Amino acid sequence: YDVATALGHWRSSDRWPGVRDSLLEGYSQVRPFPEQQLVHLDLFMVARHVSEILWATDIAQVNPSFREELPEWREWADMHVKQFLDGD
């Protein structure tokens, strides 16, 4: 989940492959990253996006100025969840 948190916002970037590979290479120098966990990276990134939208929804309840930003947060998270579900 820690790797998913670091990479989650890069998934839709053109730089995604290089950023992912560089982070995993650096991470593996400090701590092993088993291949069987790598296959679940996209799932963990989706879990992170869902967690962020739940956080944003909660913040919008107590912070009226954030309510205006909430639709953008939802749209962004929805895009990533849909990409995962569609297998993109």
PDB file of C-alpha atoms in Angstrom:
ATOM      1  CA  TYR A   1       0.000   0.000   0.000  1.00  0.00           C
ATOM      2  CA  ASP A   2       2.899   2.368   0.653  1.00  0.00           C
ATOM      3  CA  VAL A   3       4.108   1.967  -2.935  1.00  0.00           C
ATOM      4  CA  ALA A   4       0.541   2.478  -4.216  1.00  0.00           C
ATOM      5  CA  THR A   5       0.335   5.704  -2.233  1.00  0.00           C
ATOM      6  CA  ALA A   6       3.532   6.993  -3.805  1.00  0.00           C
ATOM      7  CA  LEU A   7       2.567   5.947  -7.337  1.00  0.00           C
ATOM      8  CA  GLY A   8      -1.191   6.501  -7.376  1.00  0.00           C
ATOM      9  CA  HIS A   9      -1.149   9.944  -8.925  1.00  0.00           C
ATOM     10  CA  TRP A  10       1.280   8.948 -11.673  1.00  0.00           C
ATOM     11  CA  ARG A  11      -0.843   6.194 -13.271  1.00  0.00           C
ATOM     12  CA  SER A  12      -2.443   8.514 -15.825  1.00  0.00           C
ATOM     13  CA  SER A  13       0.825  10.295 -16.670  1.00  0.00           C
ATOM     14  CA  ASP A  14       2.790   9.703 -19.857  1.00  0.00           C
ATOM     15  CA  ARG A  15       5.755   9.246 -17.542  1.00  0.00           C
ATOM     16  CA  TRP A  16       4.057   6.339 -15.701  1.00  0.00           C
ATOM     17  CA  PRO A  17       6.333   3.485 -16.854  1.00  0.00           C
ATOM     18  CA  GLY A  18       9.546   5.322 -15.991  1.00  0.00           C
ATOM     19  CA  VAL A  19       8.280   6.641 -12.659  1.00  0.00           C
ATOM     20  CA  ARG A  20       6.955   3.205 -11.655  1.00  0.00           C
ATOM     21  CA  ASP A  21      10.142   1.404 -12.653  1.00  0.00           C
ATOM     22  CA  SER A  22      12.399   3.967 -10.944  1.00  0.00           C
ATOM     23  CA  LEU A  23      10.435   3.889  -7.701  1.00  0.00           C
ATOM     24  CA  LEU A  24      10.344   0.094  -7.629  1.00  0.00           C
ATOM     25  CA  GLU A  25      14.064  -0.103  -8.367  1.00  0.00           C
ATOM     26  CA  GLY A  26      14.878   2.303  -5.538  1.00  0.00           C
ATOM     27  CA  TYR A  27      12.406   0.651  -3.171  1.00  0.00           C
ATOM     28  CA  SER A  28      13.903  -2.781  -3.873  1.00  0.00           C
ATOM     29  CA  GLN A  29      17.344  -1.547  -2.854  1.00  0.00           C
ATOM     30  CA  VAL A  30      16.020  -0.934   0.658  1.00  0.00           C
ATOM     31  CA  ARG A  31      13.342  -3.578   0.976  1.00  0.00           C
ATOM     32  CA  PRO A  32      12.508  -6.600  -1.173  1.00  0.00           C
ATOM     33  CA  PHE A  33       9.452  -6.196  -3.375  1.00  0.00           C
ATOM     34  CA  PRO A  34       8.166  -9.687  -4.216  1.00  0.00           C
ATOM     35  CA  GLU A  35       6.865 -10.188  -7.759  1.00  0.00           C
ATOM     36  CA  GLN A  36       3.647 -11.759  -6.421  1.00  0.00           C
ATOM     37  CA  GLN A  37       2.857  -8.417  -4.759  1.00  0.00           C
ATOM     38  CA  LEU A  38       3.593  -6.410  -7.886  1.00  0.00           C
ATOM     39  CA  VAL A  39       0.649  -8.010  -9.687  1.00  0.00           C
ATOM     40  CA  HIS A  40      -1.633  -6.360  -7.110  1.00  0.00           C
ATOM     41  CA  LEU A  41      -0.172  -2.847  -7.431  1.00  0.00           C
ATOM     42  CA  ASP A  42      -3.056  -1.511  -9.549  1.00  0.00           C
ATOM     43  CA  LEU A  43      -5.587  -2.894  -7.056  1.00  0.00           C
ATOM     44  CA  PHE A  44      -3.823  -1.123  -4.193  1.00  0.00           C
ATOM     45  CA  MET A  45      -3.727   2.129  -6.177  1.00  0.00           C
ATOM     46  CA  VAL A  46      -7.482   1.856  -6.721  1.00  0.00           C
ATOM     47  CA  ALA A  47      -7.942   1.254  -2.993  1.00  0.00           C
ATOM     48  CA  ARG A  48      -5.932   4.416  -2.392  1.00  0.00           C
ATOM     49  CA  HIS A  49      -8.149   6.401  -4.786  1.00  0.00           C
ATOM     50  CA  VAL A  50     -11.283   5.162  -3.035  1.00  0.00           C
ATOM     51  CA  SER A  51      -9.741   6.081   0.315  1.00  0.00           C
ATOM     52  CA  GLU A  52      -8.920   9.575  -0.978  1.00  0.00           C
ATOM     53  CA  ILE A  53     -12.449  10.195  -2.235  1.00  0.00           C
ATOM     54  CA  LEU A  54     -13.881   9.075   1.105  1.00  0.00           C
ATOM     55  CA  TRP A  55     -11.463  11.451   2.842  1.00  0.00           C
ATOM     56  CA  ALA A  56     -12.393  14.291   0.473  1.00  0.00           C
ATOM     57  CA  THR A  57     -16.104  13.675   1.015  1.00  0.00           C
ATOM     58  CA  ASP A  58     -15.583  13.826   4.769  1.00  0.00           C
ATOM     59  CA  ILE A  59     -13.542  17.043   4.533  1.00  0.00           C
ATOM     60  CA  ALA A  60     -16.228  18.630   2.368  1.00  0.00           C
ATOM     61  CA  GLN A  61     -18.733  18.116   5.186  1.00  0.00           C
ATOM     62  CA  VAL A  62     -16.729  20.260   7.595  1.00  0.00           C
ATOM     63  CA  ASN A  63     -15.023  22.600   5.147  1.00  0.00           C
ATOM     64  CA  PRO A  64     -17.553  24.395   2.925  1.00  0.00           C
ATOM     65  CA  SER A  65     -14.871  25.881   0.671  1.00  0.00           C
ATOM     66  CA  PHE A  66     -13.681  22.371  -0.190  1.00  0.00           C
ATOM     67  CA  ARG A  67     -17.156  21.370  -1.414  1.00  0.00           C
ATOM     68  CA  GLU A  68     -16.468  23.130  -4.690  1.00  0.00           C
ATOM     69  CA  GLU A  69     -13.428  20.908  -5.269  1.00  0.00           C
ATOM     70  CA  LEU A  70     -15.204  17.667  -4.421  1.00  0.00           C
ATOM     71  CA  PRO A  71     -16.695  17.011  -7.905  1.00  0.00           C
ATOM     72  CA  GLU A  72     -13.206  17.246  -9.422  1.00  0.00           C
ATOM     73  CA  TRP A  73     -11.864  14.802  -6.832  1.00  0.00           C
ATOM     74  CA  ARG A  74     -14.692  12.377  -7.551  1.00  0.00           C
ATOM     75  CA  GLU A  75     -14.240  12.606 -11.303  1.00  0.00           C
ATOM     76  CA  TRP A  76     -10.506  11.965 -10.982  1.00  0.00           C
ATOM     77  CA  ALA A  77     -10.967   8.979  -8.662  1.00  0.00           C
ATOM     78  CA  ASP A  78     -13.795   7.593 -10.802  1.00  0.00           C
ATOM     79  CA  MET A  79     -11.553   7.698 -13.864  1.00  0.00           C
ATOM     80  CA  HIS A  80      -8.874   5.612 -12.146  1.00  0.00           C
ATOM     81  CA  VAL A  81     -11.311   3.093 -10.700  1.00  0.00           C
ATOM     82  CA  LYS A  82     -12.981   2.693 -14.109  1.00  0.00           C
ATOM     83  CA  GLN A  83      -9.608   2.194 -15.818  1.00  0.00           C
ATOM     84  CA  PHE A  84      -8.814  -0.581 -13.339  1.00  0.00           C
ATOM     85  CA  LEU A  85     -12.195  -2.265 -13.759  1.00  0.00           C
ATOM     86  CA  ASP A  86     -11.912  -2.054 -17.548  1.00  0.00           C
ATOM     87  CA  GLY A  87      -8.446  -3.599 -17.402  1.00  0.00           C
ATOM     88  CA  ASP A  88      -6.636  -0.551 -18.832  1.00  0.00           C
TER      89      ASP A  88
END
